[in-house]
Structure formats: C-alpha cells, structure tokens
Amino acid sequence: MPWYEDDSFWTDFAEVMFSGARREQAAATVATSPLLDFPEGTRVLDQCCGPGVFTVPLARRGCQVTGLDLSVPMLDRARAACQQAGVTVRFIRGDMLTYREPAAYDVIVNLYTSFGYFDDPADNLRVLRNARDSLVPGGRLLLDLMGKEVLAGWIGRPQLVELADGYVIQRDTILDDWTRLRTDWTLVRGGTAREASLTSFVYSAAELRGLLAEAGFGSVTCYGDFDGSPYDQRARRLIACATRTGAGEDR
C-alpha cells in the first residue's frame, strides 16, 4: 500500500510528527497569524487534519470546522482532542484525492506539508481542483509546504529527535532532479527498530503558482511564514494563499 495509507506509520511516528510542542506551536500560530485570522463562523475544511493539531485551535476561535482525513486512528485522536477541548467539529473519513463538496467552505487549509503525496502529478492537481470546487466564489485555499528554495538551505543533514523512551533519526534525499523528496525514518524504541519511507513532490513558489492556476484558482500570494512575511531568502515555509474567483465556473 502507499505509505500514507499505512495506519501503523501514523500511530508509530505520531509522537514525533504531532508532539505536544507542535500542538502548542499550532495554537500560538492560529492565535497570532494574520493568514489564519478568520471571522467567527467561517466554514473551514482542515484537509488532512491528522489528530487535530490545527483543528482544535481553529474551532476554539469560533470557526465551523470540518476535519478530513483518511486515517481512522488519527480521526479518533482528533475527536478525543476536540472533546477534551470542549469544541464541536464535524469529521469525515475521506481521501483528498476524491473528496469534493461543492461550494461548502469559505476556507480550506492544508498545513504542515500535507500536499504532494501522490506519485502521479495529475492526482496532486486533482486534489487542488477538488479544493477549488469545494470553495465558495471568493473562498481561499491556504497551502503550507516546505518550499524547494527553503529545503535547499538545510537538506542533507540527518536529524535526531529524542523521545521519552527512544529516538527517531530522519534522513532526507532529493529524487528525480529536485522533483521529489524521500524521507527515511528510523524509530528506535525498546531495543527494536521500525523503519518507514515517505515520498512526496517538492515545489518552488513558481511551480506551485502554476499548479494552482492550472487548477482554476485566481490570484495567488506566496508567503515565507505564517506571520505574512514575503517568500524570499529569509523564508522558513512556503505558504500559498489562493482565491477561487468567479461563479459558475465548475467543470
């Protein structure tokens, strides 16, 4: 099966990907970012919501949030997090490759590099078209990635993440002339090792702009972080804000 369909991957490496520190960071980002400053009642789709790292703080600020994910264990964790936080969220088990709910959302967020998973470039384009069709005219897609330009500044150095009862080593490798990225994870815990490999496409700002335009979006603005800073040599992320323009444009 593709790596993203393997529930054991998400559960085994959840402590690294969705740590308490990352949850705190996500809550602070939602509270302070001008890019996530949505009016109360905004209908938001959290695409690839995982265990609710962004879902919970978006719901806390008064958004009507729908969380979409393929992984049942991650959705279970997201529901538990929402229950603990005292917020109400609609959850859907679904695949972003096929999920489409015409004109149902004001905003769609896809955060922490949850785009580019599919080996066929046409499938990644289809994800963007699904998002566009699920937005109302004037609605926005917020797409957060590790941009190719940012990645070039630090890739090649293995990373070690210490856990309470073990550690994870992460190694990144560029594939196909800077088209795709493979990330190899080794989890060492209790004298045993668990290995996993992730592959995804990587995009420059220009490439992502072109892809969003091909998907039918109108204006696209790229930022270098959630503070709204420009996408330049100081950028830490690639965040594209794309707007669906016009009515009656559905294919």
Coordinates of C-alpha atoms in Angstrom, one line a residue:
M1 CA 0.0 0.0 0.0
P2 CA 1.2 3.6 -0.4
W3 CA 2.9 4.9 2.8
Y4 CA 0.1 7.4 3.6
E5 CA -2.5 4.6 3.8
D6 CA -0.5 2.7 6.4
D7 CA -2.2 3.5 9.7
S8 CA 0.7 1.9 11.6
F9 CA 3.0 4.6 10.2
W10 CA 0.9 7.4 11.6
T11 CA 0.5 5.8 15.0
D12 CA 4.1 4.7 15.4
F13 CA 5.5 8.1 14.4
A14 CA 2.8 10.3 15.9
E15 CA 4.9 11.3 18.9
V16 CA 7.4 12.9 16.5
M17 CA 5.0 14.4 14.0
F18 CA 2.3 15.6 16.4
S19 CA 4.2 16.3 19.7
G20 CA 2.9 18.4 22.5
A21 CA 5.3 21.2 21.4
R22 CA 3.8 21.1 17.9
R23 CA 0.3 21.4 19.3
E24 CA 1.4 24.4 21.3
Q25 CA 3.0 25.9 18.3
A26 CA -0.1 25.4 16.2
A27 CA -2.3 27.0 18.9
A28 CA 0.0 30.0 19.0
T29 CA 0.1 30.2 15.2
V30 CA -3.7 30.3 15.0
A31 CA -3.9 32.9 17.7
T32 CA -1.4 35.3 16.0
S33 CA -1.2 34.6 12.3
P34 CA -2.8 37.2 10.0
L35 CA -3.2 34.3 7.5
L36 CA -5.4 32.4 9.9
D37 CA -7.4 35.3 11.2
F38 CA -10.8 34.1 10.1
P39 CA -14.1 35.7 11.3
E40 CA -16.2 33.8 13.7
G41 CA -18.5 31.4 11.9
T42 CA -16.1 30.9 8.9
R43 CA -16.6 27.4 7.4
V44 CA -13.2 25.8 7.3
L45 CA -12.1 22.5 5.9
D46 CA -9.0 21.2 7.6
Q47 CA -7.7 18.9 4.8
C48 CA -5.6 16.1 6.2
C49 CA -6.4 17.1 9.7
G50 CA -4.5 14.3 11.4
P51 CA -5.1 14.2 15.2
G52 CA -6.5 17.7 15.2
V53 CA -3.4 19.8 15.8
F54 CA -4.9 22.8 13.9
T55 CA -8.5 21.6 14.1
V56 CA -8.9 22.4 17.8
P57 CA -7.5 25.9 17.8
L58 CA -9.5 26.9 14.7
A59 CA -12.7 25.6 16.4
R60 CA -11.8 27.4 19.6
R61 CA -11.7 30.7 17.7
G62 CA -15.2 30.2 16.5
C63 CA -14.8 28.7 13.1
Q64 CA -17.2 26.0 11.9
V65 CA -14.5 23.3 11.2
T66 CA -14.7 20.1 9.2
G67 CA -11.8 17.7 9.7
L68 CA -11.0 15.4 6.7
D69 CA -8.5 12.6 7.0
L70 CA -8.0 9.0 5.6
S71 CA -6.6 7.5 8.8
V72 CA -9.1 6.2 11.3
P73 CA -6.7 6.3 14.3
M74 CA -5.8 9.9 13.5
L75 CA -9.5 10.8 13.4
D76 CA -10.1 9.0 16.7
R77 CA -7.4 11.1 18.2
A78 CA -8.8 14.3 16.7
R79 CA -12.2 13.6 18.1
A80 CA -10.7 12.9 21.6
A81 CA -8.8 16.2 21.4
C82 CA -11.9 18.1 20.5
Q83 CA -13.9 16.5 23.3
Q84 CA -11.1 17.4 25.7
A85 CA -11.1 21.0 24.4
G86 CA -14.8 21.3 24.6
V87 CA -15.3 22.2 20.9
T88 CA -17.6 20.7 18.3
V89 CA -16.1 19.7 14.9
R90 CA -17.5 17.7 12.0
F91 CA -15.2 14.9 11.0
I92 CA -15.2 13.0 7.7
R93 CA -13.1 9.9 6.9
G94 CA -12.2 10.6 3.3
D95 CA -9.4 10.8 0.7
M96 CA -8.4 14.3 -0.5
L97 CA -8.0 12.7 -4.0
T98 CA -11.7 12.1 -4.2
Y99 CA -13.4 14.3 -1.6
R100 CA -15.3 17.2 -3.1
E101 CA -18.2 19.1 -1.5
P102 CA -19.2 21.8 -4.0
A103 CA -19.2 25.4 -2.6
A104 CA -19.3 24.1 1.0
Y105 CA -16.4 26.1 2.5
D106 CA -15.2 29.6 2.9
V107 CA -11.6 28.5 3.6
I108 CA -9.7 25.3 3.1
V109 CA -6.4 24.8 4.9
N110 CA -3.8 22.1 4.1
L111 CA -1.0 22.6 6.6
Y112 CA 2.4 21.2 7.6
T113 CA 3.3 19.7 4.1
S114 CA 0.3 17.5 3.6
F115 CA 0.2 18.1 -0.2
G116 CA 2.1 16.3 -3.0
Y117 CA 1.8 12.8 -1.6
F118 CA 0.6 11.2 -4.9
D119 CA 3.1 9.6 -7.3
D120 CA 1.1 10.8 -10.3
P121 CA 1.3 14.6 -10.8
A122 CA -2.2 14.5 -12.2
D123 CA -3.5 13.3 -8.9
N124 CA -1.9 16.2 -7.0
L125 CA -3.5 18.6 -9.4
R126 CA -6.9 16.8 -8.9
V127 CA -6.6 17.5 -5.1
L128 CA -6.3 21.2 -5.8
R129 CA -9.3 21.1 -8.2
N130 CA -11.3 19.3 -5.6
A131 CA -10.4 22.1 -3.1
R132 CA -11.3 24.8 -5.6
D133 CA -14.7 23.2 -6.3
S134 CA -15.4 22.9 -2.6
L135 CA -14.9 26.6 -2.0
V136 CA -17.5 29.3 -2.5
P137 CA -16.6 32.0 -5.0
G138 CA -14.1 34.3 -3.2
G139 CA -13.1 31.4 -0.9
R140 CA -9.5 30.8 -0.1
L141 CA -7.1 27.8 0.0
L142 CA -4.2 28.1 2.4
L143 CA -1.5 25.6 1.3
D144 CA 1.6 25.2 3.6
L145 CA 4.7 23.4 2.4
M146 CA 8.4 23.2 2.8
G147 CA 9.3 25.1 -0.4
K148 CA 12.0 23.8 -2.6
E149 CA 14.0 27.0 -2.1
V150 CA 13.8 26.6 1.7
L151 CA 14.6 22.9 1.6
A152 CA 17.7 23.5 -0.4
G153 CA 19.1 25.5 2.5
W154 CA 19.3 22.7 5.0
I155 CA 18.7 19.3 3.4
G156 CA 21.4 16.7 3.7
R157 CA 21.9 16.8 7.5
P158 CA 20.3 13.8 9.3
Q159 CA 18.1 14.9 12.2
L160 CA 17.7 13.2 15.6
V161 CA 14.5 13.5 17.6
E162 CA 14.7 12.2 21.2
L163 CA 11.6 10.6 22.6
A164 CA 10.7 9.7 26.2
D165 CA 11.5 6.0 25.5
G166 CA 13.6 6.1 22.3
Y167 CA 14.6 8.3 19.4
V168 CA 14.0 8.9 15.7
I169 CA 16.5 9.5 13.0
Q170 CA 15.3 11.3 9.9
R171 CA 17.2 11.4 6.6
D172 CA 16.1 13.3 3.5
T173 CA 17.1 12.5 -0.1
I174 CA 16.2 14.5 -3.2
L175 CA 15.0 12.4 -6.1
D176 CA 14.4 13.0 -9.9
D177 CA 16.3 16.2 -10.3
W178 CA 14.7 18.1 -7.5
T179 CA 11.2 16.9 -8.4
R180 CA 10.5 14.7 -5.4
L181 CA 11.7 14.1 -1.8
R182 CA 12.2 10.8 0.1
T183 CA 12.3 11.0 3.8
D184 CA 13.5 7.9 5.7
W185 CA 12.6 7.5 9.3
T186 CA 14.1 5.1 11.8
L187 CA 12.4 4.7 15.2
V188 CA 14.5 3.0 17.9
R189 CA 12.5 2.0 20.9
G190 CA 12.9 -0.7 23.5
G191 CA 15.8 -2.4 21.6
T192 CA 13.8 -2.6 18.3
A193 CA 13.9 -0.5 15.2
R194 CA 11.0 0.5 13.0
E195 CA 11.7 2.0 9.5
A196 CA 9.5 3.9 7.1
S197 CA 9.9 5.9 4.0
L198 CA 7.8 8.8 2.8
T199 CA 7.9 10.2 -0.7
S200 CA 6.3 13.5 -1.9
F201 CA 6.7 16.1 -4.6
V202 CA 8.5 19.3 -3.8
Y203 CA 7.6 22.6 -5.3
S204 CA 9.2 26.0 -5.8
A205 CA 6.9 29.1 -5.4
A206 CA 6.7 29.5 -9.2
E207 CA 5.8 25.8 -9.7
L208 CA 3.1 26.0 -7.0
R209 CA 1.7 29.1 -8.5
G210 CA 1.5 27.5 -11.9
L211 CA -0.2 24.4 -10.4
L212 CA -2.8 26.5 -8.6
A213 CA -3.5 28.4 -11.8
E214 CA -3.9 25.2 -13.7
A215 CA -6.4 24.0 -11.0
G216 CA -8.5 27.0 -11.7
F217 CA -7.6 29.4 -8.9
G218 CA -7.4 33.1 -9.5
S219 CA -5.0 35.3 -7.5
V220 CA -2.2 33.5 -5.6
T221 CA 0.1 35.2 -3.0
C222 CA 3.1 33.4 -1.5
Y223 CA 4.4 34.0 2.0
G224 CA 7.5 32.9 3.8
D225 CA 5.9 32.1 7.1
F226 CA 2.6 32.3 9.0
D227 CA 3.4 35.9 10.0
G228 CA 2.7 37.0 6.4
S229 CA 6.4 37.8 5.7
P230 CA 7.4 37.6 2.0
Y231 CA 8.7 34.5 0.3
D232 CA 12.3 35.5 0.0
Q233 CA 15.8 34.3 1.1
R234 CA 14.6 34.5 4.8
A235 CA 11.5 32.3 4.3
R236 CA 11.0 29.4 6.6
R237 CA 8.0 27.9 4.9
L238 CA 6.2 28.3 1.5
I239 CA 2.6 29.3 2.2
A240 CA 0.4 29.9 -0.8
C241 CA -2.9 31.7 -0.4
A242 CA -5.1 31.1 -3.5
T243 CA -8.5 32.5 -4.1
R244 CA -11.3 31.0 -6.1
T245 CA -12.7 33.8 -8.3
G246 CA -16.0 33.9 -10.1
A247 CA -19.2 32.0 -10.0
G248 CA -20.5 29.3 -12.4
E249 CA -17.0 28.1 -13.3
D250 CA -17.3 24.4 -12.2
R251 CA -16.1 22.0 -14.7

